[in-house]
Amino acid sequence: MKPTHQDLKLSLIEASKQLSTQTVMFHQAVAAYLGLNITDHKCVDFILSKGRVTAGQLAEWTGLTTGAITSVLNRLEKAGFICRAKDPGDLRVVYAEPVYSQLHAIKEVFAPLNAAMLDLYSKYDQDQLETILDYILHSNQILRNLIEDLRKPAAE
């Protein structure tokens, strides 16, 4: 018997929860493999996605204090994944930048995932891939909104 629309929605919720858990566990394993904690690992991800960031930007995106971010950056710099560089236009601004020559371990650990995902995507046609992408983009926006809501001070 074909599942109902409601059954499919409930299955999607359950599958999404499982995907979220597996994603967290994967990134925890990656962090451990790289000798990092998961927060440091995801901060490297932010830095790589932007090219360079300030401690204040990382604090804003992660919800961590600037003091905690300073500790993250110290650990990442010690591990060789990032360096700090002053903005030549404003020496008060310090950026965390990736040290691309030191990122081979990160590339190696993600290569099997990238290959497996590309293989998975090849099973879907153009329309299906567009639907999957739409789902992921909207899911990301929902999560960003919920994060923002959770970070708001409680109403008095």
mmCIF file of C-alpha atoms in Angstrom:
data_model
loop_
_atom_site.group_PDB
_atom_site.id
_atom_site.type_symbol
_atom_site.label_atom_id
_atom_site.label_comp_id
_atom_site.label_asym_id
_atom_site.label_seq_id
_atom_site.Cartn_x
_atom_site.Cartn_y
_atom_site.Cartn_z
ATOM 1 C CA MET A 1 0.000 0.000 0.000
ATOM 2 C CA LYS A 2 1.301 3.444 -0.936
ATOM 3 C CA PRO A 3 2.006 5.740 2.054
ATOM 4 C CA THR A 4 -0.323 8.656 2.539
ATOM 5 C CA HIS A 5 0.852 12.259 2.190
ATOM 6 C CA GLN A 6 0.742 12.580 6.003
ATOM 7 C CA ASP A 7 2.753 9.366 6.414
ATOM 8 C CA LEU A 8 5.383 10.714 4.018
ATOM 9 C CA LYS A 9 5.648 13.988 5.949
ATOM 10 C CA LEU A 10 6.095 12.098 9.226
ATOM 11 C CA SER A 11 8.704 9.846 7.589
ATOM 12 C CA LEU A 12 10.520 12.948 6.319
ATOM 13 C CA ILE A 13 10.608 14.415 9.816
ATOM 14 C CA GLU A 14 12.052 11.183 11.208
ATOM 15 C CA ALA A 15 14.561 10.802 8.360
ATOM 16 C CA SER A 16 15.618 14.451 8.770
ATOM 17 C CA LYS A 17 16.231 13.892 12.490
ATOM 18 C CA GLN A 18 18.339 10.848 11.684
ATOM 19 C CA LEU A 19 20.255 12.782 9.003
ATOM 20 C CA SER A 20 20.910 15.583 11.488
ATOM 21 C CA THR A 21 22.231 13.136 14.070
ATOM 22 C CA GLN A 22 24.444 11.335 11.544
ATOM 23 C CA THR A 23 25.771 14.691 10.310
ATOM 24 C CA VAL A 24 26.701 15.743 13.841
ATOM 25 C CA MET A 25 28.341 12.361 14.512
ATOM 26 C CA PHE A 26 30.267 12.561 11.216
ATOM 27 C CA HIS A 27 31.574 16.041 12.039
ATOM 28 C CA GLN A 28 32.488 14.911 15.558
ATOM 29 C CA ALA A 29 34.501 12.051 14.016
ATOM 30 C CA VAL A 30 36.133 14.449 11.517
ATOM 31 C CA ALA A 31 37.055 16.839 14.322
ATOM 32 C CA ALA A 32 38.573 14.035 16.387
ATOM 33 C CA TYR A 33 40.468 12.740 13.338
ATOM 34 C CA LEU A 34 41.895 16.241 12.795
ATOM 35 C CA GLY A 35 42.773 16.639 16.471
ATOM 36 C CA LEU A 36 40.160 19.356 16.976
ATOM 37 C CA ASN A 37 36.968 19.698 18.920
ATOM 38 C CA ILE A 38 33.779 20.044 16.921
ATOM 39 C CA THR A 39 33.443 23.785 17.551
ATOM 40 C CA ASP A 40 36.954 24.419 16.238
ATOM 41 C CA HIS A 41 36.245 22.210 13.229
ATOM 42 C CA LYS A 42 33.062 24.092 12.322
ATOM 43 C CA CYS A 43 34.825 27.439 12.805
ATOM 44 C CA VAL A 44 37.380 26.295 10.220
ATOM 45 C CA ASP A 45 34.393 25.636 7.966
ATOM 46 C CA PHE A 46 33.123 29.202 8.473
ATOM 47 C CA ILE A 47 36.595 30.589 7.771
ATOM 48 C CA LEU A 48 36.971 28.488 4.620
ATOM 49 C CA SER A 49 33.530 29.475 3.339
ATOM 50 C CA LYS A 50 34.279 33.201 3.735
ATOM 51 C CA GLY A 51 38.015 33.242 2.973
ATOM 52 C CA ARG A 52 38.782 35.374 6.004
ATOM 53 C CA VAL A 53 36.787 36.437 9.039
ATOM 54 C CA THR A 54 37.140 38.480 12.185
ATOM 55 C CA ALA A 55 36.715 37.061 15.666
ATOM 56 C CA GLY A 56 33.604 39.207 15.999
ATOM 57 C CA GLN A 57 32.064 37.675 12.897
ATOM 58 C CA LEU A 58 32.749 34.153 14.173
ATOM 59 C CA ALA A 59 31.271 35.071 17.545
ATOM 60 C CA GLU A 60 28.130 36.390 15.842
ATOM 61 C CA TRP A 61 27.701 33.344 13.595
ATOM 62 C CA THR A 62 28.385 30.766 16.293
ATOM 63 C CA GLY A 63 26.750 32.466 19.257
ATOM 64 C CA LEU A 64 29.992 32.105 21.219
ATOM 65 C CA THR A 65 31.617 34.918 23.156
ATOM 66 C CA THR A 66 34.570 36.745 21.622
ATOM 67 C CA GLY A 67 36.688 35.294 24.433
ATOM 68 C CA ALA A 68 35.693 31.773 23.469
ATOM 69 C CA ILE A 69 36.385 32.562 19.810
ATOM 70 C CA THR A 70 39.840 33.870 20.714
ATOM 71 C CA SER A 71 40.553 30.477 22.290
ATOM 72 C CA VAL A 72 39.212 28.725 19.168
ATOM 73 C CA LEU A 73 41.467 30.845 16.939
ATOM 74 C CA ASN A 74 44.470 30.195 19.193
ATOM 75 C CA ARG A 75 43.916 26.425 18.872
ATOM 76 C CA LEU A 76 43.364 26.613 15.106
ATOM 77 C CA GLU A 77 46.478 28.739 14.657
ATOM 78 C CA LYS A 78 48.526 26.327 16.798
ATOM 79 C CA ALA A 79 47.213 23.409 14.698
ATOM 80 C CA GLY A 80 48.330 25.269 11.556
ATOM 81 C CA PHE A 81 44.891 25.576 9.945
ATOM 82 C CA ILE A 82 44.653 29.359 10.156
ATOM 83 C CA CYS A 83 46.820 32.422 10.536
ATOM 84 C CA ARG A 84 45.989 35.877 11.756
ATOM 85 C CA ALA A 85 46.519 38.876 9.484
ATOM 86 C CA LYS A 86 46.010 42.560 10.192
ATOM 87 C CA ASP A 87 43.896 44.573 7.796
ATOM 88 C CA PRO A 88 46.355 46.936 6.074
ATOM 89 C CA GLY A 89 43.634 49.594 5.902
ATOM 90 C CA ASP A 90 42.794 49.394 9.603
ATOM 91 C CA LEU A 91 45.433 47.812 11.841
ATOM 92 C CA ARG A 92 42.872 47.395 14.635
ATOM 93 C CA VAL A 93 41.115 44.734 12.540
ATOM 94 C CA VAL A 94 42.585 41.228 12.628
ATOM 95 C CA TYR A 95 41.396 38.510 10.269
ATOM 96 C CA ALA A 96 41.589 34.764 10.651
ATOM 97 C CA GLU A 97 42.569 33.319 7.280
ATOM 98 C CA PRO A 98 42.942 29.709 6.173
ATOM 99 C CA VAL A 99 46.438 28.364 5.620
ATOM 100 C CA TYR A 100 45.546 26.525 2.422
ATOM 101 C CA SER A 101 48.821 24.614 2.281
ATOM 102 C CA GLN A 102 47.919 23.012 5.622
ATOM 103 C CA LEU A 103 44.401 21.914 4.699
ATOM 104 C CA HIS A 104 45.284 18.652 2.929
ATOM 105 C CA ALA A 105 44.064 16.599 5.912
ATOM 106 C CA ILE A 106 40.668 18.302 5.727
ATOM 107 C CA LYS A 107 40.447 17.694 1.970
ATOM 108 C CA GLU A 108 41.407 14.052 2.439
ATOM 109 C CA VAL A 109 38.814 13.393 5.125
ATOM 110 C CA PHE A 110 36.010 14.951 3.047
ATOM 111 C CA ALA A 111 36.974 13.388 -0.291
ATOM 112 C CA PRO A 112 35.090 10.100 0.324
ATOM 113 C CA LEU A 113 31.973 12.001 1.420
ATOM 114 C CA ASN A 114 32.093 14.250 -1.646
ATOM 115 C CA ALA A 115 32.537 11.232 -3.936
ATOM 116 C CA ALA A 116 29.710 9.308 -2.263
ATOM 117 C CA MET A 117 27.364 12.300 -2.445
ATOM 118 C CA LEU A 118 28.140 12.907 -6.124
ATOM 119 C CA ASP A 119 27.398 9.232 -6.749
ATOM 120 C CA LEU A 120 24.119 9.572 -4.843
ATOM 121 C CA TYR A 121 23.148 12.707 -6.803
ATOM 122 C CA SER A 122 23.729 10.847 -10.078
ATOM 123 C CA LYS A 123 20.721 8.662 -9.234
ATOM 124 C CA TYR A 124 18.361 11.649 -9.573
ATOM 125 C CA ASP A 125 17.208 13.560 -12.641
ATOM 126 C CA GLN A 126 17.389 17.342 -13.051
ATOM 127 C CA ASP A 127 13.915 18.007 -11.627
ATOM 128 C CA GLN A 128 14.529 15.770 -8.622
ATOM 129 C CA LEU A 129 17.860 17.450 -7.912
ATOM 130 C CA GLU A 130 16.186 20.860 -8.083
ATOM 131 C CA THR A 131 13.571 19.660 -5.580
ATOM 132 C CA ILE A 132 16.244 18.272 -3.247
ATOM 133 C CA LEU A 133 18.212 21.526 -3.469
ATOM 134 C CA ASP A 134 15.065 23.543 -2.779
ATOM 135 C CA TYR A 135 14.348 21.380 0.282
ATOM 136 C CA ILE A 136 17.878 21.816 1.632
ATOM 137 C CA LEU A 137 17.949 25.578 1.029
ATOM 138 C CA HIS A 138 14.589 26.049 2.736
ATOM 139 C CA SER A 139 15.620 23.740 5.604
ATOM 140 C CA ASN A 140 18.752 25.824 6.124
ATOM 141 C CA GLN A 141 16.693 29.015 6.265
ATOM 142 C CA ILE A 142 14.269 27.487 8.761
ATOM 143 C CA LEU A 143 17.204 26.485 10.960
ATOM 144 C CA ARG A 144 18.818 29.946 10.708
ATOM 145 C CA ASN A 145 15.499 31.521 11.761
ATOM 146 C CA LEU A 146 15.112 29.137 14.693
ATOM 147 C CA ILE A 147 18.693 29.746 15.811
ATOM 148 C CA GLU A 148 18.022 33.476 15.753
ATOM 149 C CA ASP A 149 14.845 32.989 17.785
ATOM 150 C CA LEU A 150 16.639 30.844 20.359
ATOM 151 C CA ARG A 151 19.377 33.445 20.760
ATOM 152 C CA LYS A 152 16.946 36.278 21.453
ATOM 153 C CA PRO A 153 16.720 37.235 25.111
ATOM 154 C CA ALA A 154 13.594 35.859 26.775
ATOM 155 C CA ALA A 155 10.722 38.321 26.760
ATOM 156 C CA GLU A 156 9.965 39.707 30.183
#
